Structure formats: structure tokens, C-alpha cells
């Protein structure tokens, strides 16, 4: 390579043609699912005030203490956003979105930046999609956020995931729990890793998050937050579990699940995949009833999730799923003769108007060559039309997968092929 040629920074990658189609396909699923759930898109700047992120995520977190890309210009301090919850909360306050009435259901997709050590599933520029439901403390809001997240993966065909669920309590419960943790860890302090020793005074809950080998036996025996939840938190947690049950969303309770960020209250969750290796979280989130007040707004309860696009694609790859793979037509119209071709052209228009992906031969090829082409394109159905069919007003609909045929009118064909509308 020439001495003066440039490469991307460590942990930053180009998304090339062949990959970008997969990104578009996943983004499409996210936008479509958002529409179904009635979440509205919000796009915030990539640069935010450093102080917003420091306050919003918490000074003691790894992200704020060592992973932010920051710079100053004149009087202003800029940070490349490491996540989007604090920026969305800032926008909510700045634009008085509370005055739009009801709750705000917002979602986003975009690049985030963290100066982490790059490895599989961990980059310095990565992409997240996520959602925030702001203005409700009801357990139904937590269930809605989790259902939205779960549905996106389900639609992509990723079904071997586990939803881990916990409640991290409110400040009152957490105060009692922190004391219990310090009481438990104090006699063991000299055996803990250096990082856990540092966390002991400031944020002992984060010791539970430690990946250090020497901490593991002590973490295993530590008291559980669930034993310290007050009545309000317990009720809320039970309400969330009941609603997930109603929605048929299965979960595994994990009383050791603590999120790295300080602003979480009550519900915490993570969606993990066996296909991701050591970075096994596809995404996660929880309730953050304290954040909006922390960054200057009125006390406002909220719940949200954030997921990584790169890990979404790693999971797809491991399962042999290619999002946005070569598109397949629902219908290929096979025509014999000029009148049939004209009928075909008009019928393509009516099929497409109802959302059916359809094509035909445009080169006057033989019926045999057209059938071959339909097979090559993997069309699900063929409509076969010649003089006889035109005279009868009934056409052959051939199911190419099951190889069976039926004679139907055009209306019957459309009814048969229309994408199902599911109301319940
Ligand atoms: P977090 O905001 O840390 O809770 O992360 C939420 C999700 O974002 C994770 O589950 C990952 O899918 C993704 N994510 C976080 N950090 C990175 C990173 N450095 N590289 C790639 N994906 C990441």
C-alpha cells in the first residue's frame, strides 16, 4: 500500500454495497414496526453538549469517565454522542414536547461513538436504533417498549433470543440495597479487583457488572436487589411481568441484571442472543424516571431501549438470514401472444396497486423460457394466460412451491394473493 494512503480509524468501519442493502432492509423493518406501534422518528445532532451526556449518563460510568470523544471550540464543549437517550430527553425538554399532550413515543436510528477497545460486536463508531416512551410510569409503557423491541427482531427472523428482566428499584430501595452490598463486600474488599474496589464507595451496584475473574465468586453470593425493593417497585415489577405475559412475551428474571447507566429506575431488561459471543446483548433498556429532571426538565417518568445494528447483523449472519436478500416476486405473469401480453401489462398494474410484487416477460420469449425465468426469479406464483383464458375470463394461477393450479377470475386471484391484513 502506498505510504500516504489513508485508512479508517481503529474501530470505525465502512459499510459497502452488498452490506448497505442489508442495513436498508433492517432499517425498513424498524420503520415499519415503528409505524405499527405508532412510534414517531426523532433525529438529533451527532454532537451534543458534553455536560448533557455527563449528567444524563452519570460521571461514574465507563462511558463518561473514559469513552467519550470530546473537543472544545471557543466556549463550547462538544461530545460525539455515545447514546441517544439523553439527547432525546434534551430535545423533549427543549421543544416542550410535553405540551403536545399525552405521552411521547419516539424512536431513532443513527451512529453513536464510544472510545472502547474494538472487538467483535464492539466498535468505536457503531449504530443504534432505539425508542423512548416519555410521560408515563405505567407498567403498560414498559411492556409496550419491550414489545416494540422484540417485534423488530421477530420480524427479521431472529427468534432464539432471551429477554432478561429485572427491577433495579427506586432511590429509596437502592439506598437500602447499596448499604447491604457494602456490608457484604466490605470484609472481602482486599480480594476484589482494583476497579471493583474503586466502585465500592461510589457505586457498589456496578461491582455486579464486573467482568473481572477474581470478582466472580464474590458476586455470586452477593445480596439481590429484588430482596430490597419497596412495595411500589414490587407492584410495578409485578405489573410489567403480568403485561408481558398478556402479550405472550417470555422472559427470564435475572436479579443480577444491572444496567451500566445511572439514570435507570425500576424495570431493566436486556435481549441476549447465543450467536454473539462474549458481547451477547443485542440491546437493552429500562425505565429512567429520574433523567429528565436531572438534565433540567420537570420530573417526567420514561422508559426506553437501545439496540445495536451491528450485533443485529451478526445475529442474522449466524442464523443464515440475509436481510434484503435478492427480492422475490409474488407473481410472474406468463403470456402467450400479444393480447395476453397486453392483459398482462394491465394486470401487473392492478396487482401492484394492492401491494403484490409482480413481474412478467418483456422480451416476447416462449412460454417455456418464461416458466424457466419465473423459476430462476423464485416467483411464488405464476399466472398463465393465452387466448383461451382471455375468452373464458378465467386464468391459471399456479403455486410454484406446491405445484398446484387453479382456474380463477382476476378478482379471485387478487383476493387470494393480497397480503393478509391482520386486525387482531
Ligand atoms: P448500551 O447503550 O450500552 O446499553 O448498549 C445498547 C446496545 O448497543 C448494546 O446491546 C449493543 O447492541 C450496542 N452497542 C453498545 N456499545 C457498542 C459498541 N461499542 N459497538 C457496537 N455495538 C454497541
GROMACS .gro file of C-alpha atoms and ligand atoms in nm:
model
  447
    1UNK     CA    1   0.000   0.000   0.000
    2UNK     CA    2   0.128   0.347  -0.085
    3UNK     CA    3   0.283   0.520   0.213
    4UNK     CA    4   0.042   0.813   0.207
    5UNK     CA    5  -0.284   0.622   0.159
    6UNK     CA    6  -0.542   0.658   0.434
    7UNK     CA    7  -0.746   0.408   0.630
    8UNK     CA    8  -1.039   0.440   0.867
    9UNK     CA    9  -0.964   0.497   1.235
   10UNK     CA   10  -0.943   0.190   1.457
   11UNK     CA   11  -1.293   0.061   1.540
   12UNK     CA   12  -1.462   0.255   1.258
   13UNK     CA   13  -1.583   0.071   0.950
   14UNK     CA   14  -1.714   0.141   0.602
   15UNK     CA   15  -2.046  -0.013   0.504
   16UNK     CA   16  -2.008  -0.119   0.142
   17UNK     CA   17  -2.257  -0.214  -0.131
   18UNK     CA   18  -2.366  -0.569  -0.059
   19UNK     CA   19  -2.376  -0.476   0.311
   20UNK     CA   20  -2.566  -0.150   0.275
   21UNK     CA   21  -2.865  -0.338   0.130
   22UNK     CA   22  -2.878  -0.543   0.449
   23UNK     CA   23  -2.870  -0.225   0.656
   24UNK     CA   24  -3.153  -0.081   0.448
   25UNK     CA   25  -3.357  -0.398   0.497
   26UNK     CA   26  -3.319  -0.383   0.875
   27UNK     CA   27  -3.392  -0.011   0.879
   28UNK     CA   28  -3.706  -0.083   0.679
   29UNK     CA   29  -3.822  -0.337   0.938
   30UNK     CA   30  -3.757  -0.081   1.213
   31UNK     CA   31  -3.950   0.196   1.035
   32UNK     CA   32  -4.240  -0.038   0.951
   33UNK     CA   33  -4.263  -0.172   1.304
   34UNK     CA   34  -4.248   0.183   1.441
   35UNK     CA   35  -4.543   0.271   1.222
   36UNK     CA   36  -4.741  -0.027   1.351
   37UNK     CA   37  -4.663   0.069   1.712
   38UNK     CA   38  -4.710   0.440   1.641
   39UNK     CA   39  -4.362   0.550   1.748
   40UNK     CA   40  -4.253   0.866   1.563
   41UNK     CA   41  -3.898   0.923   1.442
   42UNK     CA   42  -3.672   1.184   1.600
   43UNK     CA   43  -3.333   1.284   1.458
   44UNK     CA   44  -3.095   1.470   1.687
   45UNK     CA   45  -2.745   1.606   1.615
   46UNK     CA   46  -2.443   1.381   1.635
   47UNK     CA   47  -2.267   1.643   1.850
   48UNK     CA   48  -2.416   1.729   2.188
   49UNK     CA   49  -2.301   1.943   2.483
   50UNK     CA   50  -2.057   1.732   2.684
   51UNK     CA   51  -2.226   1.829   3.009
   52UNK     CA   52  -2.561   1.686   2.889
   53UNK     CA   53  -2.408   1.343   2.840
   54UNK     CA   54  -2.207   1.360   3.162
   55UNK     CA   55  -2.518   1.448   3.363
   56UNK     CA   56  -2.752   1.223   3.171
   57UNK     CA   57  -2.543   0.906   3.185
   58UNK     CA   58  -2.356   0.974   3.507
   59UNK     CA   59  -1.997   1.078   3.580
   60UNK     CA   60  -1.914   0.741   3.731
   61UNK     CA   61  -1.994   0.532   3.426
   62UNK     CA   62  -1.723   0.399   3.194
   63UNK     CA   63  -1.881   0.585   2.905
   64UNK     CA   64  -1.843   0.926   3.068
   65UNK     CA   65  -1.520   0.864   3.256
   66UNK     CA   66  -1.317   0.720   2.969
   67UNK     CA   67  -1.502   0.655   2.645
   68UNK     CA   68  -1.622   0.991   2.518
   69UNK     CA   69  -1.484   1.158   2.207
   70UNK     CA   70  -1.483   1.524   2.307
   71UNK     CA   71  -1.344   1.851   2.185
   72UNK     CA   72  -1.384   2.220   2.255
   73UNK     CA   73  -1.431   2.510   2.021
   74UNK     CA   74  -1.442   2.858   2.165
   75UNK     CA   75  -1.655   2.844   2.479
   76UNK     CA   76  -1.837   2.527   2.383
   77UNK     CA   77  -1.765   2.165   2.474
   78UNK     CA   78  -1.876   1.908   2.221
   79UNK     CA   79  -1.914   1.532   2.253
   80UNK     CA   80  -1.984   1.280   1.981
   81UNK     CA   81  -2.297   1.125   2.127
   82UNK     CA   82  -2.229   0.785   2.288
   83UNK     CA   83  -2.600   0.701   2.311
   84UNK     CA   84  -2.928   0.871   2.230
   85UNK     CA   85  -3.147   0.865   2.539
   86UNK     CA   86  -3.004   1.185   2.692
   87UNK     CA   87  -3.019   1.366   2.352
   88UNK     CA   88  -3.383   1.261   2.304
   89UNK     CA   89  -3.465   1.373   2.657
   90UNK     CA   90  -3.289   1.706   2.585
   91UNK     CA   91  -3.498   1.751   2.270
   92UNK     CA   92  -3.814   1.666   2.467
   93UNK     CA   93  -3.738   1.943   2.715
   94UNK     CA   94  -3.603   2.195   2.460
   95UNK     CA   95  -3.906   2.169   2.229
   96UNK     CA   96  -4.167   2.136   2.507
   97UNK     CA   97  -4.286   1.808   2.360
   98UNK     CA   98  -4.482   1.753   2.683
   99UNK     CA   99  -4.717   2.027   2.561
  100UNK     CA  100  -4.815   1.813   2.264
  101UNK     CA  101  -5.029   1.617   2.506
  102UNK     CA  102  -5.035   1.254   2.607
  103UNK     CA  103  -4.718   1.054   2.608
  104UNK     CA  104  -4.444   1.095   2.350
  105UNK     CA  105  -4.343   0.777   2.167
  106UNK     CA  106  -4.017   0.848   1.986
  107UNK     CA  107  -3.765   0.630   1.803
  108UNK     CA  108  -3.430   0.689   1.639
  109UNK     CA  109  -3.163   0.520   1.427
  110UNK     CA  110  -2.811   0.656   1.396
  111UNK     CA  111  -2.439   0.643   1.465
  112UNK     CA  112  -2.303   0.653   1.822
  113UNK     CA  113  -1.941   0.685   1.934
  114UNK     CA  114  -1.752   0.530   2.222
  115UNK     CA  115  -1.375   0.501   2.256
  116UNK     CA  116  -1.389   0.135   2.357
  117UNK     CA  117  -1.135  -0.135   2.277
  118UNK     CA  118  -1.260  -0.267   1.942
  119UNK     CA  119  -1.352  -0.634   1.916
  120UNK     CA  120  -1.627  -0.841   1.756
  121UNK     CA  121  -1.957  -0.662   1.824
  122UNK     CA  122  -1.780  -0.363   1.972
  123UNK     CA  123  -1.675  -0.066   1.762
  124UNK     CA  124  -1.587   0.296   1.821
  125UNK     CA  125  -1.844   0.417   1.574
  126UNK     CA  126  -2.145   0.188   1.586
  127UNK     CA  127  -2.513   0.232   1.516
  128UNK     CA  128  -2.809   0.210   1.745
  129UNK     CA  129  -3.180   0.209   1.698
  130UNK     CA  130  -3.396   0.267   1.999
  131UNK     CA  131  -3.714   0.411   2.135
  132UNK     CA  132  -3.829   0.622   2.428
  133UNK     CA  133  -4.179   0.638   2.571
  134UNK     CA  134  -4.186   0.959   2.772
  135UNK     CA  135  -4.452   1.074   3.017
  136UNK     CA  136  -4.586   0.754   3.168
  137UNK     CA  137  -4.489   0.548   3.469
  138UNK     CA  138  -4.746   0.278   3.393
  139UNK     CA  139  -4.622  -0.082   3.361
  140UNK     CA  140  -4.804  -0.092   3.024
  141UNK     CA  141  -4.548   0.159   2.892
  142UNK     CA  142  -4.260  -0.076   2.984
  143UNK     CA  143  -4.445  -0.362   2.814
  144UNK     CA  144  -4.503  -0.151   2.502
  145UNK     CA  145  -4.131  -0.065   2.474
  146UNK     CA  146  -4.027  -0.427   2.521
  147UNK     CA  147  -4.292  -0.548   2.274
  148UNK     CA  148  -4.170  -0.297   2.013
  149UNK     CA  149  -3.810  -0.410   2.051
  150UNK     CA  150  -3.897  -0.781   2.050
  151UNK     CA  151  -4.119  -0.746   1.743
  152UNK     CA  152  -3.839  -0.595   1.534
  153UNK     CA  153  -3.614  -0.898   1.590
  154UNK     CA  154  -3.903  -1.137   1.544
  155UNK     CA  155  -3.986  -0.982   1.207
  156UNK     CA  156  -3.625  -1.025   1.097
  157UNK     CA  157  -3.649  -1.395   1.186
  158UNK     CA  158  -3.427  -1.379   1.497
  159UNK     CA  159  -3.624  -1.592   1.741
  160UNK     CA  160  -3.359  -1.765   1.954
  161UNK     CA  161  -3.321  -1.471   2.192
  162UNK     CA  162  -3.370  -1.448   2.567
  163UNK     CA  163  -3.525  -1.147   2.734
  164UNK     CA  164  -3.366  -1.090   3.073
  165UNK     CA  165  -3.573  -0.887   3.313
  166UNK     CA  166  -3.513  -0.723   3.648
  167UNK     CA  167  -3.613  -0.428   3.859
  168UNK     CA  168  -3.333  -0.203   3.985
  169UNK     CA  169  -3.567  -0.022   4.223
  170UNK     CA  170  -3.601   0.345   4.304
  171UNK     CA  171  -3.363   0.564   4.508
  172UNK     CA  172  -3.524   0.450   4.834
  173UNK     CA  173  -3.492   0.078   4.759
  174UNK     CA  174  -3.149   0.129   4.613
  175UNK     CA  175  -3.021   0.309   4.922
  176UNK     CA  176  -3.105   0.005   5.134
  177UNK     CA  177  -2.956  -0.226   4.872
  178UNK     CA  178  -2.632  -0.026   4.839
  179UNK     CA  179  -2.586  -0.048   5.215
  180UNK     CA  180  -2.647  -0.424   5.204
  181UNK     CA  181  -2.394  -0.460   4.921
  182UNK     CA  182  -2.132  -0.257   5.105
  183UNK     CA  183  -2.194  -0.459   5.419
  184UNK     CA  184  -2.143  -0.778   5.217
  185UNK     CA  185  -1.837  -0.667   5.016
  186UNK     CA  186  -1.653  -0.476   5.294
  187UNK     CA  187  -1.483  -0.781   5.453
  188UNK     CA  188  -1.389  -0.908   5.102
  189UNK     CA  189  -1.264  -0.576   4.969
  190UNK     CA  190  -0.894  -0.665   4.953
  191UNK     CA  191  -0.976  -0.971   4.736
  192UNK     CA  192  -1.173  -0.773   4.478
  193UNK     CA  193  -1.027  -0.637   4.155
  194UNK     CA  194  -0.888  -0.285   4.160
  195UNK     CA  195  -1.179  -0.150   3.956
  196UNK     CA  196  -1.434  -0.306   4.192
  197UNK     CA  197  -1.251  -0.161   4.489
  198UNK     CA  198  -1.288   0.181   4.330
  199UNK     CA  199  -1.659   0.122   4.275
  200UNK     CA  200  -1.715   0.006   4.631
  201UNK     CA  201  -1.769   0.355   4.774
  202UNK     CA  202  -1.915   0.535   4.475
  203UNK     CA  203  -2.139   0.281   4.305
  204UNK     CA  204  -2.126  -0.066   4.461
  205UNK     CA  205  -2.404  -0.193   4.230
  206UNK     CA  206  -2.159  -0.168   3.943
  207UNK     CA  207  -1.939  -0.432   4.109
  208UNK     CA  208  -2.209  -0.675   3.996
  209UNK     CA  209  -2.136  -0.569   3.638
  210UNK     CA  210  -1.766  -0.659   3.670
  211UNK     CA  211  -1.619  -0.898   3.416
  212UNK     CA  212  -1.301  -0.950   3.624
  213UNK     CA  213  -1.228  -1.315   3.703
  214UNK     CA  214  -1.137  -1.261   4.070
  215UNK     CA  215  -1.468  -1.084   4.144
  216UNK     CA  216  -1.694  -1.360   4.018
  217UNK     CA  217  -1.710  -1.588   4.328
  218UNK     CA  218  -1.797  -1.287   4.545
  219UNK     CA  219  -2.058  -1.156   4.302
  220UNK     CA  220  -2.227  -1.497   4.301
  221UNK     CA  221  -2.300  -1.471   4.672
  222UNK     CA  222  -2.397  -1.102   4.682
  223UNK     CA  223  -2.740  -0.990   4.808
  224UNK     CA  224  -3.004  -0.945   4.536
  225UNK     CA  225  -3.183  -0.616   4.461
  226UNK     CA  226  -3.514  -0.798   4.443
  227UNK     CA  227  -3.496  -0.859   4.818
  228UNK     CA  228  -3.469  -0.484   4.880
  229UNK     CA  229  -3.745  -0.346   4.657
  230UNK     CA  230  -4.008  -0.139   4.835
  231UNK     CA  231  -4.378  -0.204   4.781
  232UNK     CA  232  -4.417   0.045   4.498
  233UNK     CA  233  -4.129  -0.105   4.299
  234UNK     CA  234  -4.251  -0.459   4.363
  235UNK     CA  235  -4.602  -0.367   4.245
  236UNK     CA  236  -4.463  -0.203   3.934
  237UNK     CA  237  -4.241  -0.502   3.857
  238UNK     CA  238  -4.535  -0.741   3.901
  239UNK     CA  239  -4.742  -0.517   3.668
  240UNK     CA  240  -4.477  -0.531   3.396
  241UNK     CA  241  -4.447  -0.910   3.421
  242UNK     CA  242  -4.823  -0.952   3.405
  243UNK     CA  243  -4.843  -0.741   3.088
  244UNK     CA  244  -4.556  -0.923   2.920
  245UNK     CA  245  -4.747  -1.241   2.997
  246UNK     CA  246  -5.061  -1.096   2.836
  247UNK     CA  247  -4.860  -1.018   2.524
  248UNK     CA  248  -4.708  -1.367   2.513
  249UNK     CA  249  -4.356  -1.230   2.556
  250UNK     CA  250  -4.146  -1.475   2.753
  251UNK     CA  251  -3.870  -1.356   2.984
  252UNK     CA  252  -3.617  -1.484   3.231
  253UNK     CA  253  -3.585  -1.297   3.556
  254UNK     CA  254  -3.225  -1.208   3.626
  255UNK     CA  255  -3.190  -1.044   3.967
  256UNK     CA  256  -2.824  -0.968   3.888
  257UNK     CA  257  -2.902  -0.761   3.579
  258UNK     CA  258  -2.789  -0.406   3.648
  259UNK     CA  259  -2.752  -0.154   3.371
  260UNK     CA  260  -2.431   0.043   3.344
  261UNK     CA  261  -2.604   0.380   3.337
  262UNK     CA  262  -2.704   0.573   3.646
  263UNK     CA  263  -3.042   0.705   3.544
  264UNK     CA  264  -3.229   0.372   3.536
  265UNK     CA  265  -3.508   0.309   3.785
  266UNK     CA  266  -3.738   0.007   3.829
  267UNK     CA  267  -3.751  -0.202   3.508
  268UNK     CA  268  -3.423  -0.311   3.348
  269UNK     CA  269  -3.402  -0.556   3.060
  270UNK     CA  270  -3.163  -0.699   2.807
  271UNK     CA  271  -3.223  -0.906   2.497
  272UNK     CA  272  -2.941  -1.156   2.460
  273UNK     CA  273  -2.851  -1.386   2.174
  274UNK     CA  274  -2.645  -1.706   2.185
  275UNK     CA  275  -2.491  -1.607   1.850
  276UNK     CA  276  -2.296  -1.302   1.962
  277UNK     CA  277  -2.008  -1.447   2.165
  278UNK     CA  278  -1.894  -1.252   2.469
  279UNK     CA  279  -2.077  -0.932   2.370
  280UNK     CA  280  -2.409  -1.115   2.387
  281UNK     CA  281  -2.655  -0.825   2.427
  282UNK     CA  282  -2.849  -0.737   2.114
  283UNK     CA  283  -2.997  -0.449   2.306
  284UNK     CA  284  -3.129  -0.339   2.637
  285UNK     CA  285  -3.307  -0.070   2.822
  286UNK     CA  286  -3.526   0.018   3.107
  287UNK     CA  287  -3.707   0.285   3.296
  288UNK     CA  288  -3.538   0.615   3.372
  289UNK     CA  289  -3.781   0.819   3.579
  290UNK     CA  290  -3.502   1.048   3.712
  291UNK     CA  291  -3.322   1.152   3.394
  292UNK     CA  292  -3.541   1.432   3.264
  293UNK     CA  293  -3.537   1.619   3.594
  294UNK     CA  294  -3.161   1.556   3.620
  295UNK     CA  295  -3.100   1.741   3.294
  296UNK     CA  296  -3.324   2.036   3.373
  297UNK     CA  297  -3.680   1.929   3.290
  298UNK     CA  298  -3.983   1.876   3.509
  299UNK     CA  299  -4.000   1.533   3.679
  300UNK     CA  300  -4.115   1.306   3.395
  301UNK     CA  301  -4.121   0.927   3.400
  302UNK     CA  302  -3.996   0.746   3.090
  303UNK     CA  303  -3.886   0.409   2.960
  304UNK     CA  304  -3.679   0.312   2.656
  305UNK     CA  305  -3.447   0.070   2.483
  306UNK     CA  306  -3.137   0.086   2.264
  307UNK     CA  307  -3.010  -0.184   2.033
  308UNK     CA  308  -2.701  -0.224   1.820
  309UNK     CA  309  -2.737  -0.252   1.443
  310UNK     CA  310  -2.400  -0.429   1.403
  311UNK     CA  311  -2.495  -0.701   1.651
  312UNK     CA  312  -2.833  -0.737   1.479
  313UNK     CA  313  -2.645  -0.818   1.158
  314UNK     CA  314  -2.404  -1.057   1.334
  315UNK     CA  315  -2.705  -1.248   1.469
  316UNK     CA  316  -2.868  -1.257   1.123
  317UNK     CA  317  -2.548  -1.389   0.972
  318UNK     CA  318  -2.514  -1.663   1.235
  319UNK     CA  319  -2.870  -1.776   1.163
  320UNK     CA  320  -2.819  -1.775   0.785
  321UNK     CA  321  -3.062  -1.486   0.743
  322UNK     CA  322  -2.974  -1.234   0.474
  323UNK     CA  323  -3.183  -0.922   0.527
  324UNK     CA  324  -3.272  -0.759   0.199
  325UNK     CA  325  -3.164  -1.066   0.004
  326UNK     CA  326  -3.247  -1.058  -0.368
  327UNK     CA  327  -3.613  -0.962  -0.375
  328UNK     CA  328  -3.855  -1.231  -0.486
  329UNK     CA  329  -4.167  -1.151  -0.693
  330UNK     CA  330  -4.500  -1.278  -0.560
  331UNK     CA  331  -4.628  -1.327  -0.912
  332UNK     CA  332  -4.480  -1.383  -1.256
  333UNK     CA  333  -4.730  -1.349  -1.542
  334UNK     CA  334  -4.659  -1.595  -1.823
  335UNK     CA  335  -4.817  -1.481  -2.151
  336UNK     CA  336  -4.883  -1.643  -2.487
  337UNK     CA  337  -4.950  -1.395  -2.772
  338UNK     CA  338  -4.984  -1.018  -2.799
  339UNK     CA  339  -5.335  -0.987  -2.649
  340UNK     CA  340  -5.217  -1.187  -2.347
  341UNK     CA  341  -4.915  -0.959  -2.314
  342UNK     CA  342  -5.141  -0.651  -2.309
  343UNK     CA  343  -5.365  -0.817  -2.050
  344UNK     CA  344  -5.051  -0.900  -1.851
  345UNK     CA  345  -4.931  -0.542  -1.851
  346UNK     CA  346  -5.268  -0.415  -1.720
  347UNK     CA  347  -5.287  -0.691  -1.463
  348UNK     CA  348  -4.938  -0.606  -1.330
  349UNK     CA  349  -5.076  -0.261  -1.256
  350UNK     CA  350  -5.374  -0.393  -1.056
  351UNK     CA  351  -5.161  -0.648  -0.869
  352UNK     CA  352  -4.902  -0.388  -0.773
  353UNK     CA  353  -5.176  -0.147  -0.663
  354UNK     CA  354  -5.275  -0.398  -0.395
  355UNK     CA  355  -4.915  -0.441  -0.275
  356UNK     CA  356  -4.839  -0.761  -0.464
  357UNK     CA  357  -4.486  -0.766  -0.615
  358UNK     CA  358  -4.532  -0.874  -0.975
  359UNK     CA  359  -4.341  -0.902  -1.298
  360UNK     CA  360  -4.362  -1.066  -1.643
  361UNK     CA  361  -4.157  -1.127  -1.953
  362UNK     CA  362  -4.076  -0.818  -2.156
  363UNK     CA  363  -3.888  -0.986  -2.437
  364UNK     CA  364  -4.152  -1.192  -2.619
  365UNK     CA  365  -3.996  -1.522  -2.514
  366UNK     CA  366  -4.157  -1.866  -2.542
  367UNK     CA  367  -4.384  -1.996  -2.265
  368UNK     CA  368  -4.115  -2.249  -2.176
  369UNK     CA  369  -3.849  -1.977  -2.146
  370UNK     CA  370  -4.088  -1.766  -1.937
  371UNK     CA  371  -4.154  -2.054  -1.696
  372UNK     CA  372  -3.779  -2.102  -1.664
  373UNK     CA  373  -3.736  -1.733  -1.592
  374UNK     CA  374  -4.013  -1.746  -1.328
  375UNK     CA  375  -3.830  -2.034  -1.159
  376UNK     CA  376  -3.500  -1.850  -1.170
  377UNK     CA  377  -3.663  -1.546  -1.008
  378UNK     CA  378  -3.816  -1.783  -0.747
  379UNK     CA  379  -4.164  -1.638  -0.809
  380UNK     CA  380  -4.418  -1.775  -0.562
  381UNK     CA  381  -4.699  -1.784  -0.819
  382UNK     CA  382  -4.740  -1.775  -1.196
  383UNK     CA  383  -5.049  -1.654  -1.377
  384UNK     CA  384  -5.064  -1.826  -1.713
  385UNK     CA  385  -5.260  -1.652  -1.987
  386UNK     CA  386  -5.329  -1.729  -2.353
  387UNK     CA  387  -5.615  -1.686  -2.599
  388UNK     CA  388  -5.837  -1.949  -2.435
  389UNK     CA  389  -5.804  -1.793  -2.088
  390UNK     CA  390  -5.881  -1.448  -2.228
  391UNK     CA  391  -6.200  -1.580  -2.390
  392UNK     CA  392  -6.313  -1.754  -2.069
  393UNK     CA  393  -6.217  -1.468  -1.836
  394UNK     CA  394  -6.053  -1.724  -1.605
  395UNK     CA  395  -5.679  -1.769  -1.568
  396UNK     CA  396  -5.445  -2.034  -1.437
  397UNK     CA  397  -5.292  -1.946  -1.102
  398UNK     CA  398  -5.002  -2.183  -1.043
  399UNK     CA  399  -4.849  -2.215  -0.696
  400UNK     CA  400  -4.483  -2.266  -0.784
  401UNK     CA  401  -4.390  -2.405  -0.443
  402UNK     CA  402  -4.669  -2.661  -0.414
  403UNK     CA  403  -4.701  -2.710  -0.792
  404UNK     CA  404  -5.083  -2.698  -0.792
  405UNK     CA  405  -5.304  -2.498  -1.028
  406UNK     CA  406  -5.646  -2.335  -1.011
  407UNK     CA  407  -5.861  -2.153  -1.270
  408UNK     CA  408  -5.970  -1.818  -1.123
  409UNK     CA  409  -6.107  -1.479  -1.228
  410UNK     CA  410  -5.873  -1.178  -1.186
  411UNK     CA  411  -6.066  -1.064  -0.878
  412UNK     CA  412  -6.035  -1.409  -0.723
  413UNK     CA  413  -5.663  -1.408  -0.795
  414UNK     CA  414  -5.615  -1.072  -0.625
  415UNK     CA  415  -5.817  -1.178  -0.322
  416UNK     CA  416  -5.608  -1.493  -0.297
  417UNK     CA  417  -5.273  -1.313  -0.321
  418UNK     CA  418  -5.337  -0.993  -0.129
  419UNK     CA  419  -5.107  -0.957   0.170
  420UNK     CA  420  -5.312  -1.057   0.477
  421UNK     CA  421  -5.447  -0.773   0.685
  422UNK     CA  422  -5.439  -0.879   1.048
  423UNK     CA  423  -5.665  -0.683   1.273
  424UNK     CA  424  -5.609  -0.891   1.583
  425LIG     P1  425  -2.595   0.039   2.583
  425LIG     O1  426  -2.630   0.175   2.533
  425LIG     O2  427  -2.452   0.029   2.634
  425LIG     O3  428  -2.696  -0.018   2.676
  425LIG     O4  429  -2.595  -0.056   2.455
  425LIG     C1  430  -2.711  -0.094   2.390
  425LIG     C2  431  -2.675  -0.178   2.270
  425LIG     O5  432  -2.596  -0.101   2.180
  425LIG     C3  433  -2.586  -0.298   2.301
  425LIG     O6  434  -2.663  -0.409   2.341
  425LIG     C4  435  -2.519  -0.322   2.170
  425LIG     O7  436  -2.603  -0.393   2.080
  425LIG     C5  437  -2.500  -0.183   2.117
  425LIG     N1  438  -2.364  -0.133   2.148
  425LIG     C6  439  -2.324  -0.066   2.260
  425LIG     N2  440  -2.192  -0.033   2.251
  425LIG     C7  441  -2.149  -0.082   2.133
  425LIG     C8  442  -2.024  -0.079   2.064
  425LIG     N3  443  -1.917  -0.021   2.116
  425LIG     N4  444  -2.016  -0.138   1.943
  425LIG     C9  445  -2.124  -0.198   1.888
  425LIG     N5  446  -2.245  -0.202   1.945
  425LIG    C10  447  -2.258  -0.145   2.067
   0.00000   0.00000   0.00000
